[in-house]
Coordinates of C-alpha atoms in Angstrom, one line a residue:
X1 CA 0.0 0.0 0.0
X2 CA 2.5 2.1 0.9
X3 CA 4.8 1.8 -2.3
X4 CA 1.7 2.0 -4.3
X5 CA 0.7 5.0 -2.8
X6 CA 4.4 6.7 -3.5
X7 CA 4.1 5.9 -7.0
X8 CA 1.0 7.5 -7.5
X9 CA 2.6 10.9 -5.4
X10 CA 5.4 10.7 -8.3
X11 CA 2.9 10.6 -11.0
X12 CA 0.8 13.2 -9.7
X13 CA 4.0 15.2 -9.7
X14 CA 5.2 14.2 -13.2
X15 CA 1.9 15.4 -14.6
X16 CA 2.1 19.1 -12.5
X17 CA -0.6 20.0 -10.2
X18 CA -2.6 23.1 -10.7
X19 CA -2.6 25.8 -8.5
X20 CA -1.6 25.9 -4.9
X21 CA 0.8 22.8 -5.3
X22 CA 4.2 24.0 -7.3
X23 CA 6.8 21.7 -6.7
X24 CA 9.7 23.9 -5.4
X25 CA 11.4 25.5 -8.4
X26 CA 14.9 23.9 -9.1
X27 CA 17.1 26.7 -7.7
X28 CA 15.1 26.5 -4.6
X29 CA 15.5 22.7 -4.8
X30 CA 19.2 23.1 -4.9
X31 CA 19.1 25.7 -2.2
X32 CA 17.5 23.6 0.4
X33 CA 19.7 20.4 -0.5
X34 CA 23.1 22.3 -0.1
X35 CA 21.1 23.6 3.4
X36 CA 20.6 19.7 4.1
X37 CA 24.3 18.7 3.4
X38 CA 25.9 21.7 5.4
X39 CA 23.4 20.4 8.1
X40 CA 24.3 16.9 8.0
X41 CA 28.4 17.6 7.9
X42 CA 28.1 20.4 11.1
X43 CA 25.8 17.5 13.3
X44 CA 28.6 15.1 12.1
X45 CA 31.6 17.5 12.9
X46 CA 30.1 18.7 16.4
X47 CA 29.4 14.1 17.6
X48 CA 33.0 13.7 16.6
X49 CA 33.9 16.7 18.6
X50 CA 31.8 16.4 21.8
X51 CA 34.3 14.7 24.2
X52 CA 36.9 16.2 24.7
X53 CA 35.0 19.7 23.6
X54 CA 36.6 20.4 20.5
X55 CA 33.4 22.0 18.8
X56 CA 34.8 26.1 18.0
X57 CA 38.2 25.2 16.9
X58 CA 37.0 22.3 14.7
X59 CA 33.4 23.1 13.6
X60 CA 33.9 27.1 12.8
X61 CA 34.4 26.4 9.0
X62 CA 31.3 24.4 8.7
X63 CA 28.7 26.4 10.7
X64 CA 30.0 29.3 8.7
X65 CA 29.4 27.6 5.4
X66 CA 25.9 26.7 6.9
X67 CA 24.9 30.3 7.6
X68 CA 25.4 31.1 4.4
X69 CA 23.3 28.7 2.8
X70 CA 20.7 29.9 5.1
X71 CA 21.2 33.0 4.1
X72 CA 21.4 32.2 0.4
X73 CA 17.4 30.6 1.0
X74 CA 16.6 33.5 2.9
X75 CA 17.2 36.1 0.1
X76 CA 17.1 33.9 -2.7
X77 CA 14.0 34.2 -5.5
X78 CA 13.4 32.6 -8.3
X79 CA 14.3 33.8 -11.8
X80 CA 10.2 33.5 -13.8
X81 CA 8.1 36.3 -12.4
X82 CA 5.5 33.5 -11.9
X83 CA 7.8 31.5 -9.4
X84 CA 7.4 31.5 -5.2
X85 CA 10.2 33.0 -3.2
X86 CA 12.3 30.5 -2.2
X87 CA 12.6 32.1 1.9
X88 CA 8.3 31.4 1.4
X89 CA 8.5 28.3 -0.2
X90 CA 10.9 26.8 1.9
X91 CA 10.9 28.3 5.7
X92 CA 7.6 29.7 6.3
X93 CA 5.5 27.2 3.7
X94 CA 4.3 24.6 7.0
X95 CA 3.7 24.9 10.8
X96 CA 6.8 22.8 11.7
X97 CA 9.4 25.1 9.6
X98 CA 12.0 22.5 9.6
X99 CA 14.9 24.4 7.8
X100 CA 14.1 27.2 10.6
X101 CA 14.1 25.2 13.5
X102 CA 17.4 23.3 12.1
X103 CA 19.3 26.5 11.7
X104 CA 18.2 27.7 15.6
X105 CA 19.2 24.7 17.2
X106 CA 22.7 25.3 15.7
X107 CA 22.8 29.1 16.4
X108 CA 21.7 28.1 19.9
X109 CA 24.6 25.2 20.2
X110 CA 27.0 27.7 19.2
X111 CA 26.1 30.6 21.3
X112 CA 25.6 28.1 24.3
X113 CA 29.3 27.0 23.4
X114 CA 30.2 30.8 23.2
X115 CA 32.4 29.8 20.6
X116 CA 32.5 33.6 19.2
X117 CA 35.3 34.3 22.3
X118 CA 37.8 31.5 20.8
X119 CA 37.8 33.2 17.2
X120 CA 38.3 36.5 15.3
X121 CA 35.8 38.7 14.7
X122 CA 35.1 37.5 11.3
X123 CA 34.9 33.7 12.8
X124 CA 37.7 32.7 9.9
X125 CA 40.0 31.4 12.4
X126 CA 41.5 31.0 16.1
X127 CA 41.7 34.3 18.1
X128 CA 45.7 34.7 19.0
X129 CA 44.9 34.4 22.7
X130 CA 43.5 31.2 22.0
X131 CA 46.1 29.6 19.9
X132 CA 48.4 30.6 22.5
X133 CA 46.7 28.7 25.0
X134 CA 45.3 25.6 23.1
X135 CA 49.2 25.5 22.3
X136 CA 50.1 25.5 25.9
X137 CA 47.6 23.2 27.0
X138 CA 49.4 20.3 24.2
X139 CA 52.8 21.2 26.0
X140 CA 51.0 20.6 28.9
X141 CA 49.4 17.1 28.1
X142 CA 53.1 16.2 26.5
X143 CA 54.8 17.2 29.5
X144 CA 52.8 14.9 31.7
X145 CA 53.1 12.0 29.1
X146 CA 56.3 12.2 29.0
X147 CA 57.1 12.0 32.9
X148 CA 54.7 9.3 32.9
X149 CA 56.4 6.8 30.1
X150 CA 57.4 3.5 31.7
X151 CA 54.8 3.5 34.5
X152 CA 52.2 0.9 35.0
X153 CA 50.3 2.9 37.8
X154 CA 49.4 5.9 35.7
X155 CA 45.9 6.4 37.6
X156 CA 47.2 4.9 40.8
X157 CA 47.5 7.3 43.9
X158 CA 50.8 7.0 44.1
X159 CA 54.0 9.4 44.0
X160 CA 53.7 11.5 41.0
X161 CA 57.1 14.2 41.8
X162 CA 58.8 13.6 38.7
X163 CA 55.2 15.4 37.3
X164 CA 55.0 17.6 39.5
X165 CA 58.3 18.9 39.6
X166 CA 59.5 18.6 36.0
X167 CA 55.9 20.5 34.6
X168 CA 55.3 23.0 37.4
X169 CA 56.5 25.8 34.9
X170 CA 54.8 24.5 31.7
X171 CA 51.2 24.3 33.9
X172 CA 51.7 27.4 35.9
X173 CA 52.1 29.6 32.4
X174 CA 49.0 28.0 31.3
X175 CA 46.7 28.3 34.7
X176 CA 47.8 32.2 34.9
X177 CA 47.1 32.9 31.0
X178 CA 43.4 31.6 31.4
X179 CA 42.9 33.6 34.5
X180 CA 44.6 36.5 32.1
X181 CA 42.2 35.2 29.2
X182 CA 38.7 35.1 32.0
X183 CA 39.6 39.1 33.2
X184 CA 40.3 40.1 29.7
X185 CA 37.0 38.2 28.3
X186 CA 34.8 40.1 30.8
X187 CA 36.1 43.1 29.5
X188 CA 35.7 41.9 26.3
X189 CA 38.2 40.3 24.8
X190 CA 39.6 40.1 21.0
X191 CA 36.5 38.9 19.7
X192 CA 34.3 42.2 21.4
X193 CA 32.1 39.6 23.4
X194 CA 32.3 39.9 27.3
X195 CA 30.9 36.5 28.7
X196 CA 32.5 32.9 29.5
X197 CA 35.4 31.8 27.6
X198 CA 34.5 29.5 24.9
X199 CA 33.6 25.4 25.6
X200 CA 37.1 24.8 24.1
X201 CA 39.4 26.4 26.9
X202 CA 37.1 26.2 29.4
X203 CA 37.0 22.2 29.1
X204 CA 40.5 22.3 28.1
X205 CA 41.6 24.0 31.8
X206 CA 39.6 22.1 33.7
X207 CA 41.0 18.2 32.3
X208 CA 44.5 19.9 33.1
X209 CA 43.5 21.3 36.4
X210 CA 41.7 17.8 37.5
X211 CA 44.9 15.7 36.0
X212 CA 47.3 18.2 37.6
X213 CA 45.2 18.2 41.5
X214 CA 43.5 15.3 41.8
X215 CA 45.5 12.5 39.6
X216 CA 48.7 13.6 40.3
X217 CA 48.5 15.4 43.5
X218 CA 50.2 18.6 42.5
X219 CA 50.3 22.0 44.4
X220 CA 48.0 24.4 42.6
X221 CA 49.9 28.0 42.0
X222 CA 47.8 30.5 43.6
X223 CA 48.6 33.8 41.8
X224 CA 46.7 35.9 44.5
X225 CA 48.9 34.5 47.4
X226 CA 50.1 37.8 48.3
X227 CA 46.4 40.1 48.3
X228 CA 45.2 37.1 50.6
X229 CA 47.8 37.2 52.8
X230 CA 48.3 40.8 53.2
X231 CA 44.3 41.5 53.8
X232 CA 44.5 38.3 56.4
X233 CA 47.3 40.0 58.1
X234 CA 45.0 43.5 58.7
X235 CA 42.5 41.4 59.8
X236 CA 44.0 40.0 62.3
X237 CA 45.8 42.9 63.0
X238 CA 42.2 45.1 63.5
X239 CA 41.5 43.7 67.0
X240 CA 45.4 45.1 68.1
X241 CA 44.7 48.1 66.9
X242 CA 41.1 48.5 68.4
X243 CA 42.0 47.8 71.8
X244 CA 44.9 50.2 71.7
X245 CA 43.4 53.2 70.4
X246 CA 40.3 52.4 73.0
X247 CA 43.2 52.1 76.2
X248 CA 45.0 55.7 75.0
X249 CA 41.6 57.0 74.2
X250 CA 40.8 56.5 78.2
X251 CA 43.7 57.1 79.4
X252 CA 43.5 60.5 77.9
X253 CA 40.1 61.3 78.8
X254 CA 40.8 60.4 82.6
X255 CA 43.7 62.8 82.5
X256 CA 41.4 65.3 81.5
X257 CA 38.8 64.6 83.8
X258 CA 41.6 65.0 87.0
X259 CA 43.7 68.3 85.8
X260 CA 40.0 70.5 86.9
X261 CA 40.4 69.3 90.5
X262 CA 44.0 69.9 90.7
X263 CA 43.2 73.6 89.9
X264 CA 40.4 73.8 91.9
X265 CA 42.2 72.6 94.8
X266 CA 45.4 75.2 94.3
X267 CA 42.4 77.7 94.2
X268 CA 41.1 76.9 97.5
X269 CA 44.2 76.8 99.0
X270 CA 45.1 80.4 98.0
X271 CA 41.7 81.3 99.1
X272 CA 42.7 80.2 102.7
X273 CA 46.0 81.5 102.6
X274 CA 44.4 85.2 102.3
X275 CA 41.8 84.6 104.8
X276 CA 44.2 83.9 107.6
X277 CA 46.8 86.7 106.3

């Protein structure tokens, strides 16, 4: 039933329906295939790229191509002044608007991802910053496999010093420049968007940071060791300086509380002294 009912949909089609039935005109048809293969290669880039997060750096170039194809549908018409509008035919032409629901779901992936912080402005490529750190991060990784070759207790809690000591420097440059990379971004970084790195660095740091504290036991550089300690000290040091300043404070007032009785006493004693002259 079902195949004979798919041949007689062909059929109809072959022989042209009248009226409000055009079959989509075939620059529209081409439109919305190219739309369908952009989709299909961006769902396939971002599965390959879920774990570990590679999505920005690896999937720019294919969600770019797929905004301009739905761009191209968007403004595209077609050439006989009798032909639909392709941005009619195709988005707005049915309650489910699949080609429009497709292309949110991708703009909502990648803003979620806030993949605009990891590239330049015109989305063609790595921002600087992040090169610089993705590039730091696989010196990282290296580093630890490195010290690591020849052991058969890699995720054993055991002694992990050789780690520790021989990539302290690699994975202190790259813990300081994504704190440098998280105050620039809320300025608003080199891409102009103040908000959370992008999914990339962000999952990046923390697989080093959870390798580097809780695998390997490492000592975490705290760049802010200095503020911390300096406000600690003044606030243990507020009591010292309250009590003080409230024992002079008394002491002074009680000195001026005595000197009248002093003078009043001198006073009464010349008083006497004329009396009795």
């Amino acid at each position: 039933a079902l195949e004979a009912a798919e041949e007689l949909a062909e059929e109809l089609w072959g022989a042209g329906l009248p009226g409000d039935l055009p079959e989509l005109e075939p620059e529209c048809r081409s439109l919305l295939a190219a739309f369908a293969k952009g989709s299909a290669a961006l769902t396939d880039c971002l599965g390959r790229r879920a774990r570990p997060v590679r999505l920005c750096q690896g999937c720019h170039g294919h969600y770019r191509r797929l905004l301009a194809q739905y761009g191209s549908i968007a403004r595209a018409v077609g050439n006989s002044s009798e032909s639909h509008n392709c941005a009619k035919s195709i988005l707005t032409s049915d309650r489910l608007q699949i080609v429009v629901t497709i292309s949110e779901f991708f703009n909502e992936t990648w803003e979620a991802a806030n993949c605009a912080n990891c590239l330049k402005n015109n989305s063609e490529g790595l921002s600087n910053s992040t090169e610089e750190f993705l590039d730091l991060f696989n010196k990282s990784l290296t580093c630890f496999e490195h010290n690591l070759q020849g052991r058969t207790d890699y995720l054993s809690p055991n002694n992990y010093t050789e780690v520790c000591k021989n990539c302290n420097e690699t994975y202190t440059k790259l813990n300081d420049l994504y704190n440098d990379l998280q105050r620039m971004n809320r300025q608003g970084g080199e891409s102009g968007h103040s908000a959370h790195l992008c999914i990339d660095v962000e999952d990046a740091m923390n697989i080093t940071r959870k390798l580097w504290s809780r695998t390997f036991n490492c000592s975490v550089p705290c760049s802010d060791t200095v503020p911390v300690i300096a406000v600690s000290s003044f606030i243990l040091f507020l009591p010292i300086v309250f009590y003080l300043s409230s024992f002079l404070h008394s002491k002074q007032k009680k000195r001026i509380l005595i000197l009248p009785k002093r003078i009043q006493s001198n006073a009464s004693l010349v008083n006497i002294q004329e009396k009795y002259s």
